Coordinates of C-alpha atoms and ligand atoms in Angstrom, one line a residue:
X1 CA -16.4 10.4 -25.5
X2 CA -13.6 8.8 -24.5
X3 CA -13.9 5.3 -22.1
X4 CA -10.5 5.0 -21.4
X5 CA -9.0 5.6 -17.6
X6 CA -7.8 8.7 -16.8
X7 CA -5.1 9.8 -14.3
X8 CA -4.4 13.6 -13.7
X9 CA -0.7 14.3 -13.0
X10 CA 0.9 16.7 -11.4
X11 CA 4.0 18.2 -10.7
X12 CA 4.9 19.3 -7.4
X13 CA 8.2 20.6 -6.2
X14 CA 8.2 19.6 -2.1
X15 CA 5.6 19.9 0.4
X16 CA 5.1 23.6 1.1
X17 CA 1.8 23.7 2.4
X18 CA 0.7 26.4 -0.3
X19 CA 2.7 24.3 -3.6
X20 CA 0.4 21.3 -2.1
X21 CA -2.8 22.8 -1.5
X22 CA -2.6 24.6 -5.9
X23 CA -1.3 21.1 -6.5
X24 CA -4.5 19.2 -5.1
X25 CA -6.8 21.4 -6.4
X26 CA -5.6 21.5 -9.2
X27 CA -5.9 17.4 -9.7
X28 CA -9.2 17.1 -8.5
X29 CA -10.0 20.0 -11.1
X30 CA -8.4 18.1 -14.2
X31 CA -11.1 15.5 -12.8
X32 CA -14.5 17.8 -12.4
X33 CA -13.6 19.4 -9.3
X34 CA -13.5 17.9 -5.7
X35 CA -17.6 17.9 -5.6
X36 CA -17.9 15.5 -8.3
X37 CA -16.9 13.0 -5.2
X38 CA -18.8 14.5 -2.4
X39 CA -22.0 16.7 -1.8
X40 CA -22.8 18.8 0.9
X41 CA -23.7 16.9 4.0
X42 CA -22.1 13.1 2.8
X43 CA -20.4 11.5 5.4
X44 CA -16.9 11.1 3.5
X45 CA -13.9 8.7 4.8
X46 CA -10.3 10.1 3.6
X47 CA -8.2 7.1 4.0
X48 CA -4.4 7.8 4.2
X49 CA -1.9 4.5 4.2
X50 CA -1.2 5.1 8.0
X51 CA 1.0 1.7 8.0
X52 CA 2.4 2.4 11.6
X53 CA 2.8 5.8 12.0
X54 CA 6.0 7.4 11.7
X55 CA 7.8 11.0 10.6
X56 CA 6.8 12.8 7.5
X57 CA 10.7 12.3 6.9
X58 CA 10.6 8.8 6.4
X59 CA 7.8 8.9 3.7
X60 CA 6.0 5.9 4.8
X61 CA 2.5 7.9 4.8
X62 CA 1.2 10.5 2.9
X63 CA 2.6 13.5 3.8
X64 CA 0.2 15.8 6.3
X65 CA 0.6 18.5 4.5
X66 CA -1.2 16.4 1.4
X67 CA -3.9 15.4 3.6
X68 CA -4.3 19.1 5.2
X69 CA -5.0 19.7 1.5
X70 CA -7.2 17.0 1.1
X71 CA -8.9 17.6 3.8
X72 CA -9.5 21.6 2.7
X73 CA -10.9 20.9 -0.5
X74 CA -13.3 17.9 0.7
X75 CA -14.5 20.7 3.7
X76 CA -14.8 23.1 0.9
X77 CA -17.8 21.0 -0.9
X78 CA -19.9 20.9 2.6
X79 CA -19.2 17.2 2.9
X80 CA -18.9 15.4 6.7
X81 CA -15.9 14.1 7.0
X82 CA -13.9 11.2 9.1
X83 CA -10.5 10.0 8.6
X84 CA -8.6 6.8 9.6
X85 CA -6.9 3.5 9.0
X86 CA -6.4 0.3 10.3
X87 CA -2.3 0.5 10.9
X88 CA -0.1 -2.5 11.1
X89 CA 0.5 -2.2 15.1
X90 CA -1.1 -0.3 17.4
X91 CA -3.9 1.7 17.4
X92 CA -5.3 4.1 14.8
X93 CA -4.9 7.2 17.2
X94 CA -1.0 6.4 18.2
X95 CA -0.4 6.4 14.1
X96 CA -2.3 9.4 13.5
X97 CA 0.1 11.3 16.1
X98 CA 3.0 10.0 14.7
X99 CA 2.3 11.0 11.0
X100 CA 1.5 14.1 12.1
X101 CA -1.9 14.0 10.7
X102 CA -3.9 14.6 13.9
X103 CA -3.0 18.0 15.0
X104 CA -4.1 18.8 11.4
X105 CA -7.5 16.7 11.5
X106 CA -7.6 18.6 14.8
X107 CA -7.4 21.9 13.7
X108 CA -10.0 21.4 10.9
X109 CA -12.3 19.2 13.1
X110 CA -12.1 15.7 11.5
X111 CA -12.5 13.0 13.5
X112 CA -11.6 9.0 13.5
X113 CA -13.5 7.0 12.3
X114 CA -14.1 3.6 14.0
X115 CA -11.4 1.6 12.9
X116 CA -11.1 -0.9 16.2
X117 CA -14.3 -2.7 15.5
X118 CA -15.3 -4.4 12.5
X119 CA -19.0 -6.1 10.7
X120 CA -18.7 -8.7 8.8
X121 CA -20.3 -8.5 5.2
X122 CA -21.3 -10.7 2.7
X123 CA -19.9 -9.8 -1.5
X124 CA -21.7 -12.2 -3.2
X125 CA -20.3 -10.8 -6.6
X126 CA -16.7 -11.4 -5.4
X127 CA -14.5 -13.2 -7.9
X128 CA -11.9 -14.4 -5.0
X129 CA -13.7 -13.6 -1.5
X130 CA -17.4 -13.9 -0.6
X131 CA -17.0 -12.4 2.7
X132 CA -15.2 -9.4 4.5
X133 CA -14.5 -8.0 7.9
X134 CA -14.9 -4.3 7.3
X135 CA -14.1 -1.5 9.8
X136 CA -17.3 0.2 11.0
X137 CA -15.8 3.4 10.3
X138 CA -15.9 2.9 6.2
X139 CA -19.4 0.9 6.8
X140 CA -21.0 4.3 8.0
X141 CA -19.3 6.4 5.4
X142 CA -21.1 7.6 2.1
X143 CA -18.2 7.0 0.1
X144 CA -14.0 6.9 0.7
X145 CA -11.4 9.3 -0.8
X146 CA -7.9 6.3 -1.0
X147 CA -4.6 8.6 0.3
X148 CA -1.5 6.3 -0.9
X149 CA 2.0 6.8 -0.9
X150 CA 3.8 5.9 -3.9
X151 CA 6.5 3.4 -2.4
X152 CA 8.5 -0.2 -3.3
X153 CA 6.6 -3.0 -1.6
X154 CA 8.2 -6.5 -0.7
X155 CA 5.4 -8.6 -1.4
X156 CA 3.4 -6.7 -4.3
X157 CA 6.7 -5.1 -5.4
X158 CA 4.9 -1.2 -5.3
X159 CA 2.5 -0.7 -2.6
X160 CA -0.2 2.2 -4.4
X161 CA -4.0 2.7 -5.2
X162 CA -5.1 -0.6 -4.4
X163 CA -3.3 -2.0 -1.7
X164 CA -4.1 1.1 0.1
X165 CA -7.8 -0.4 1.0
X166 CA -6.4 -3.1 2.8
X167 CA -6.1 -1.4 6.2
X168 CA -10.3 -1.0 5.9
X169 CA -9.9 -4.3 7.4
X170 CA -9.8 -3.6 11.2
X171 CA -6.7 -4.7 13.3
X172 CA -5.4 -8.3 13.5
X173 CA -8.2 -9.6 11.0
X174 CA -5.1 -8.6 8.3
X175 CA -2.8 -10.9 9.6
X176 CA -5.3 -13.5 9.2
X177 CA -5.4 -12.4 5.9
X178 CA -1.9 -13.1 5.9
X179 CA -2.0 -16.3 6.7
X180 CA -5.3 -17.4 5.0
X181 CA -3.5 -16.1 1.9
X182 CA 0.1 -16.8 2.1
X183 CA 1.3 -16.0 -1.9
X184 CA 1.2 -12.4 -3.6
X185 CA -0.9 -14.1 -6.1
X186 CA -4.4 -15.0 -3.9
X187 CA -3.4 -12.0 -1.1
X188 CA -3.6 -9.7 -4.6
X189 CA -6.8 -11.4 -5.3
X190 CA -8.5 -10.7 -2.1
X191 CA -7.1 -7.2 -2.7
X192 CA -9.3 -6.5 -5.7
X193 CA -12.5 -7.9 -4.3
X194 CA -12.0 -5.8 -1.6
X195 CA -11.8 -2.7 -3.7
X196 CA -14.8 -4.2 -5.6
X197 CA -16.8 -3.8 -2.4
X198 CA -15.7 -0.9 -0.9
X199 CA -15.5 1.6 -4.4
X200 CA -13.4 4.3 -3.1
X201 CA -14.9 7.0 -5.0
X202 CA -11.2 8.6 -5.7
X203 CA -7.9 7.5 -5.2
X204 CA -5.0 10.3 -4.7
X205 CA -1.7 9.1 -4.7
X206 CA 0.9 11.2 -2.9
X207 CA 4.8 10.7 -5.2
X208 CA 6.1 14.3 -4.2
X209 CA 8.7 12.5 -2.1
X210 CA 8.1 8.4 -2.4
X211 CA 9.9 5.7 -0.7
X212 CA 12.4 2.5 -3.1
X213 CA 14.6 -0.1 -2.0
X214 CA 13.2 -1.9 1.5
X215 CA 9.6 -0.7 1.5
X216 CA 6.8 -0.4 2.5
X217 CA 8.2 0.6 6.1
X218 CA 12.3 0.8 5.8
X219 CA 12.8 1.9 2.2
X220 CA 14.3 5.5 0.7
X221 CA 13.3 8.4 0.1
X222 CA 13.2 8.9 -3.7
X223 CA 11.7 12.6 -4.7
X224 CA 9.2 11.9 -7.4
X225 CA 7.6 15.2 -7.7
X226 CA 4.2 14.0 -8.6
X227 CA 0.6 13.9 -7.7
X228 CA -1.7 11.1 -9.1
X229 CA -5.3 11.2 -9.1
X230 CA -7.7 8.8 -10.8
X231 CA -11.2 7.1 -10.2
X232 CA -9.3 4.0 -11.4
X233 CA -7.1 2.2 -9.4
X234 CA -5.6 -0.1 -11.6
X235 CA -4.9 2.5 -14.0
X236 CA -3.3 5.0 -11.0
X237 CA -1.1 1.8 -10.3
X238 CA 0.2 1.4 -14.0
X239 CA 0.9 4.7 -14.3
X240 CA 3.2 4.4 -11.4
X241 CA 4.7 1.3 -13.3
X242 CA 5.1 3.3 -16.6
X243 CA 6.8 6.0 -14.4
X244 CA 9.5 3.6 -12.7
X245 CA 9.8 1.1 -15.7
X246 CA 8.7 -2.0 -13.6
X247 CA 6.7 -4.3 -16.0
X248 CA 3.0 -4.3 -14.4
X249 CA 2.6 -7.7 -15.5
X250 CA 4.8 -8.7 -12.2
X251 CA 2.6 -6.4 -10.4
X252 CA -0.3 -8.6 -9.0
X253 CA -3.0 -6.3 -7.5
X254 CA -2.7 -4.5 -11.6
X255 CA -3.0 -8.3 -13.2
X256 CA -6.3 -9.4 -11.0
X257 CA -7.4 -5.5 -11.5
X258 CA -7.9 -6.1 -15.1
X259 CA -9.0 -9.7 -15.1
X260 CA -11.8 -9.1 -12.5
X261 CA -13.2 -5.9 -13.9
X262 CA -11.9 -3.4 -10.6
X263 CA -10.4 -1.5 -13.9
X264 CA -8.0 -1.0 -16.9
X265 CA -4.6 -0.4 -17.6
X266 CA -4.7 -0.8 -21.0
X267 CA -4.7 2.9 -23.2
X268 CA -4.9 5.2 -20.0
X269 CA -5.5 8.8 -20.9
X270 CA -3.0 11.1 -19.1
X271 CA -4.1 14.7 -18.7
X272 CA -2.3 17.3 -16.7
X273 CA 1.9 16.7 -17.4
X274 CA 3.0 14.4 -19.7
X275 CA 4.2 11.0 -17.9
X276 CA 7.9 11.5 -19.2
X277 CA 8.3 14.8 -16.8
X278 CA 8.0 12.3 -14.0
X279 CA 10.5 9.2 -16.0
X280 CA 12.5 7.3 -13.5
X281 CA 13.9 3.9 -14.4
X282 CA 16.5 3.5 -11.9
X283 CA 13.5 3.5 -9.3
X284 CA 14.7 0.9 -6.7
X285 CA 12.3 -1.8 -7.1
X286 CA 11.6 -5.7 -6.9
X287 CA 11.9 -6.3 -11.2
X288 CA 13.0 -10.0 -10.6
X289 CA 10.5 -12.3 -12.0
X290 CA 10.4 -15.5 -10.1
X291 CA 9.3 -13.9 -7.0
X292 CA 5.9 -15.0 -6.8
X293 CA 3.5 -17.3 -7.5
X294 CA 2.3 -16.3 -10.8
X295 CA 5.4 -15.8 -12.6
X296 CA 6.9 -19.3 -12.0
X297 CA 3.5 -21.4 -10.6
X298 CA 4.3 -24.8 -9.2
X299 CA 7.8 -23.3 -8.1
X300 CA 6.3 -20.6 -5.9
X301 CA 4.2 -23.6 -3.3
X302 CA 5.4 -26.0 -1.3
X303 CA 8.8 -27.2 -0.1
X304 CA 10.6 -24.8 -3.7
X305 CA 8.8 -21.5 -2.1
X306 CA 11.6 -21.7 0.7
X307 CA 14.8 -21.9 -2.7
X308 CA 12.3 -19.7 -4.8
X309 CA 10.7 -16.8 -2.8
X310 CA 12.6 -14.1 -1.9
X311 CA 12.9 -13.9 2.5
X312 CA 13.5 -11.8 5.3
X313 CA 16.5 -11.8 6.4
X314 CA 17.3 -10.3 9.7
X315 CA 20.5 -7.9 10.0
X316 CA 22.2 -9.0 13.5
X317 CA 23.7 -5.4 13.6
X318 CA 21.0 -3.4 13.0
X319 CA 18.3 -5.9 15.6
X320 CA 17.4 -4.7 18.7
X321 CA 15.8 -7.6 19.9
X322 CA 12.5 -5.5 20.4
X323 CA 10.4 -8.6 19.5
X324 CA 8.2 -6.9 17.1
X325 CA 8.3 -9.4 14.2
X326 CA 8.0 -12.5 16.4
X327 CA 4.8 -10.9 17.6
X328 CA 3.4 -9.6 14.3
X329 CA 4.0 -13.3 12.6
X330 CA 1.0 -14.4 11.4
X331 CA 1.9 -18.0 10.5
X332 CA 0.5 -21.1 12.7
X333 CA 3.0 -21.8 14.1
X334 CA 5.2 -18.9 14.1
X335 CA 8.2 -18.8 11.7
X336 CA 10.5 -16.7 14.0
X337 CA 11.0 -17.8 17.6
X338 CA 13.8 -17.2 20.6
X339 CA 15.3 -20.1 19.9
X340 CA 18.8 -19.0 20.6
X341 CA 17.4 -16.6 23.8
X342 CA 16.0 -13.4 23.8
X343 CA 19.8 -11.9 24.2
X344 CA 19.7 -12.9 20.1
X345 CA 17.8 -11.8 17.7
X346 CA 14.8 -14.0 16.3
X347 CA 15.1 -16.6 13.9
X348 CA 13.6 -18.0 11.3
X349 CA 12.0 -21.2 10.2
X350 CA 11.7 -20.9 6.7
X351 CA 9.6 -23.8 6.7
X352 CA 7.1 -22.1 8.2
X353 CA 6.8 -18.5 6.9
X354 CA 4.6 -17.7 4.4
X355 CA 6.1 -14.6 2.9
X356 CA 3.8 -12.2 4.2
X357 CA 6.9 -9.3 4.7
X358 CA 4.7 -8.2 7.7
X359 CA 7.9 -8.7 9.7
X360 CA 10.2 -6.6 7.3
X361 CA 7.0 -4.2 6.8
X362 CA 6.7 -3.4 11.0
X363 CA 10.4 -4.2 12.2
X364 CA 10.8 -0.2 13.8
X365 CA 14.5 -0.6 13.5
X366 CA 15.0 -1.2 9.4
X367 CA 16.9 -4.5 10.5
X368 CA 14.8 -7.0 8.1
X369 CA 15.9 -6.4 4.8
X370 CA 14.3 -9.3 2.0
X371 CA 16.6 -11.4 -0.5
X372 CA 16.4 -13.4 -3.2
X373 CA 17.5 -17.0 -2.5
X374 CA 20.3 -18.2 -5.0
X375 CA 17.9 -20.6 -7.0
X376 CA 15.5 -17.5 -7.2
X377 CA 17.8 -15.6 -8.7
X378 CA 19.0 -18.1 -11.2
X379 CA 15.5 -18.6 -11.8
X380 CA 15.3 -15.2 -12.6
X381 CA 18.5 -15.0 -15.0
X382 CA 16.4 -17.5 -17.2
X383 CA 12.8 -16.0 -17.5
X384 CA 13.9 -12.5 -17.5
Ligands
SF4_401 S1 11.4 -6.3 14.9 FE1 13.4 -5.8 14.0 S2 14.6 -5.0 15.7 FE2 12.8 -6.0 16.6 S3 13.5 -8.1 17.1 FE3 12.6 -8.2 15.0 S4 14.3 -7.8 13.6 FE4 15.0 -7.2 15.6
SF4_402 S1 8.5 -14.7 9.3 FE1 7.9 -12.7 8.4 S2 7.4 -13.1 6.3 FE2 7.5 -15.1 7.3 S3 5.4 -15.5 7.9 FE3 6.3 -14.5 9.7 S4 5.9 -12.3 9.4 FE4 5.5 -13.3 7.4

């Protein structure tokens, strides 16, 4: 028998509920069938990327009518289940509503799961992190189905299988995340420890319609057509590569995926359609190398992050001078302030900011877009 990764693919055309539900199904039965991943009477968490909460339109979550699917056939094998997320501002319940997800976990009588409060838990076999803050909703499941969206990401350039598991970590403990771990590098670290610990059972990855250009939160929609499922998350997130052309060796979470065991990349087995049905190489997508800290090292810290690193950069006409991104900031001390008055919008202290995107990823009014300084890009002209 065969040990390498599998991912099932498969094609479907938009989200009619019925296209979705044969679509699912048919995934989780190139894979054994949704009860290989849950008995009867398991307490089972489906985690969709919730983010903030937003239209179906905008394709920052999975769609609801993928996780009304979900949902369905995880009912169907007799397992107890919860839903929920830790989103990126406000509370789990606000997001819920405005992904439309709730009426549907509603209807089919799912409830939230605790995602306010947290228990801290010790992973002694962690490669990066010893130690976690984990949401008491995924600490009293059995076992977690992952729901991610398939979308550009400014800090891990594609935000997919494994980045998904960040919101187990309840409310503003991510930011400190943020801050503790200000490079794509260690925050992509953390990221695979965490998955270590937590072993989502399954991770389904919804690419029907998926989001390029200014993601996670302010990208495009790009139809994709596709359903990914896989037990593997680093093999799920390299299949997402393969599709879009992006070399996964710029992609973080994939390189500390491999190193530290959380899976494989290398030889996946495809079953369902062949990956070139779903071939897209003019995917809009961070490909410049000399965006983080393990393509150009040294360059990446200190003072040459501010010439290197790509930044946010805040579009005056497009700001409403909300104040979302000053709040969200996680750096000590914050690197956006009122310094010209709150009849401005914020501005940055490059100095300060540590590259964390959370501004660009929770700005509500797409007015943060993130650039490549000019020695960046230079930088990039020479190692591409
Ligand atoms: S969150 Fe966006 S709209 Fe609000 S102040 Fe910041 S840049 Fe402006
Ligand atoms: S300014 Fe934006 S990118 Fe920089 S640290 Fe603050 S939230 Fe993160």
């Amino acid at each position: 028998m065969s040990n390498r990764s599998k991912v099932a693919l498969v094609y479907c055309k938009d989200y009619e509920l019925d296209q979705v539900r044969q679509a699912v199904k048919e995934g989780l039965t190139l894979l054994g069938g949704a009860q290989q991943f849950a008995k009867a009477a398991e307490k089972i968490l489906i985690k969709p990327n919730l983010l903030v909460g937003d239209s179906p339109e905008k394709c920052i979550s999975p769609h609801p009518m993928v996780f009304q699917a979900v949902l369905e056939e995880f009912q169907a094998c007799g397992a107890e289940l919860s839903f929920g997320d830790s989103p990126g501002f406000g509370s789990t319940l606000a997001a819920a509503k405005q992904s439309q997800m709730l009426p549907i976990a509603e209807a089919l009588n799912v409830p939230i799961a605790d995602f306010q409060n947290g228990e801290t838990v010790s992973f002694h076999e962690g490669r990066f992190i010893k130690q976690f803050n984990i949401a008491k909703g995924v600490l009293e499941a059995d076992g977690l189905i992952s729901l991610a969206k398939m979308k550009a990401h400014a800090l891990t350039r594609m935000t997919g299988a494994i980045k998904n598991q960040f919101g187990c970590i309840p409310g503003m403990l991510k930011a400190e995340f943020h801050s503790k771990l200000p490079s794509a590098n260690i925050f992509s670290k953390m990221l695979v420890d965490l998955n270590l610990y937590i072993k989502p059972r399954l991770y389904i990855m919804d690419g029907i319609m998926a989001m390029e250009g200014n993601g996670p939160r302010n990208g495009d929609p790009r139809p994709m057509h596709v359903l990914l499922f896989s037990t593997d998350p680093v093999a799920l997130d390299a299949a997402v590569c393969q599709m879009i052309h992006l070399n996964e060796a710029l992609v973080d979470p994939i390189v500390y995926g491999n190193e530290f065991g959380l899976g494989s990349s290398k030889e996946i087995e495809f079953i369902g359609e062949p990956i070139s049905r779903f071939d897209t190489p003019d995917f809009v997508v961070n490909r410049s190398h000399g965006s983080t800290s393990t393509d150009l090292g040294i360059l990446t810290s200190g003072l040459m992050r501010n010439y290197v690193t790509p930044r946010p950069v805040i579009m005056e006409d497009k700001c409403t001078k909300c104040g979302r991104c000053v709040q969200v900031c996680p750096a000590d001390p914050k690197a956006l302030s009122w310094k010209d008055g709150k009849d401005h919008p914020p501005v940055y202290d490059y100095s300060e900011c540590i590259r964390c995107y959370c501004c660009q990823e929770l700005c509500p009014h797409e007015a943060i877009s993130v650039q490549v300084p000019l020695l960046g890009r230079l930088l990039h002209r020479q190692t591409a």
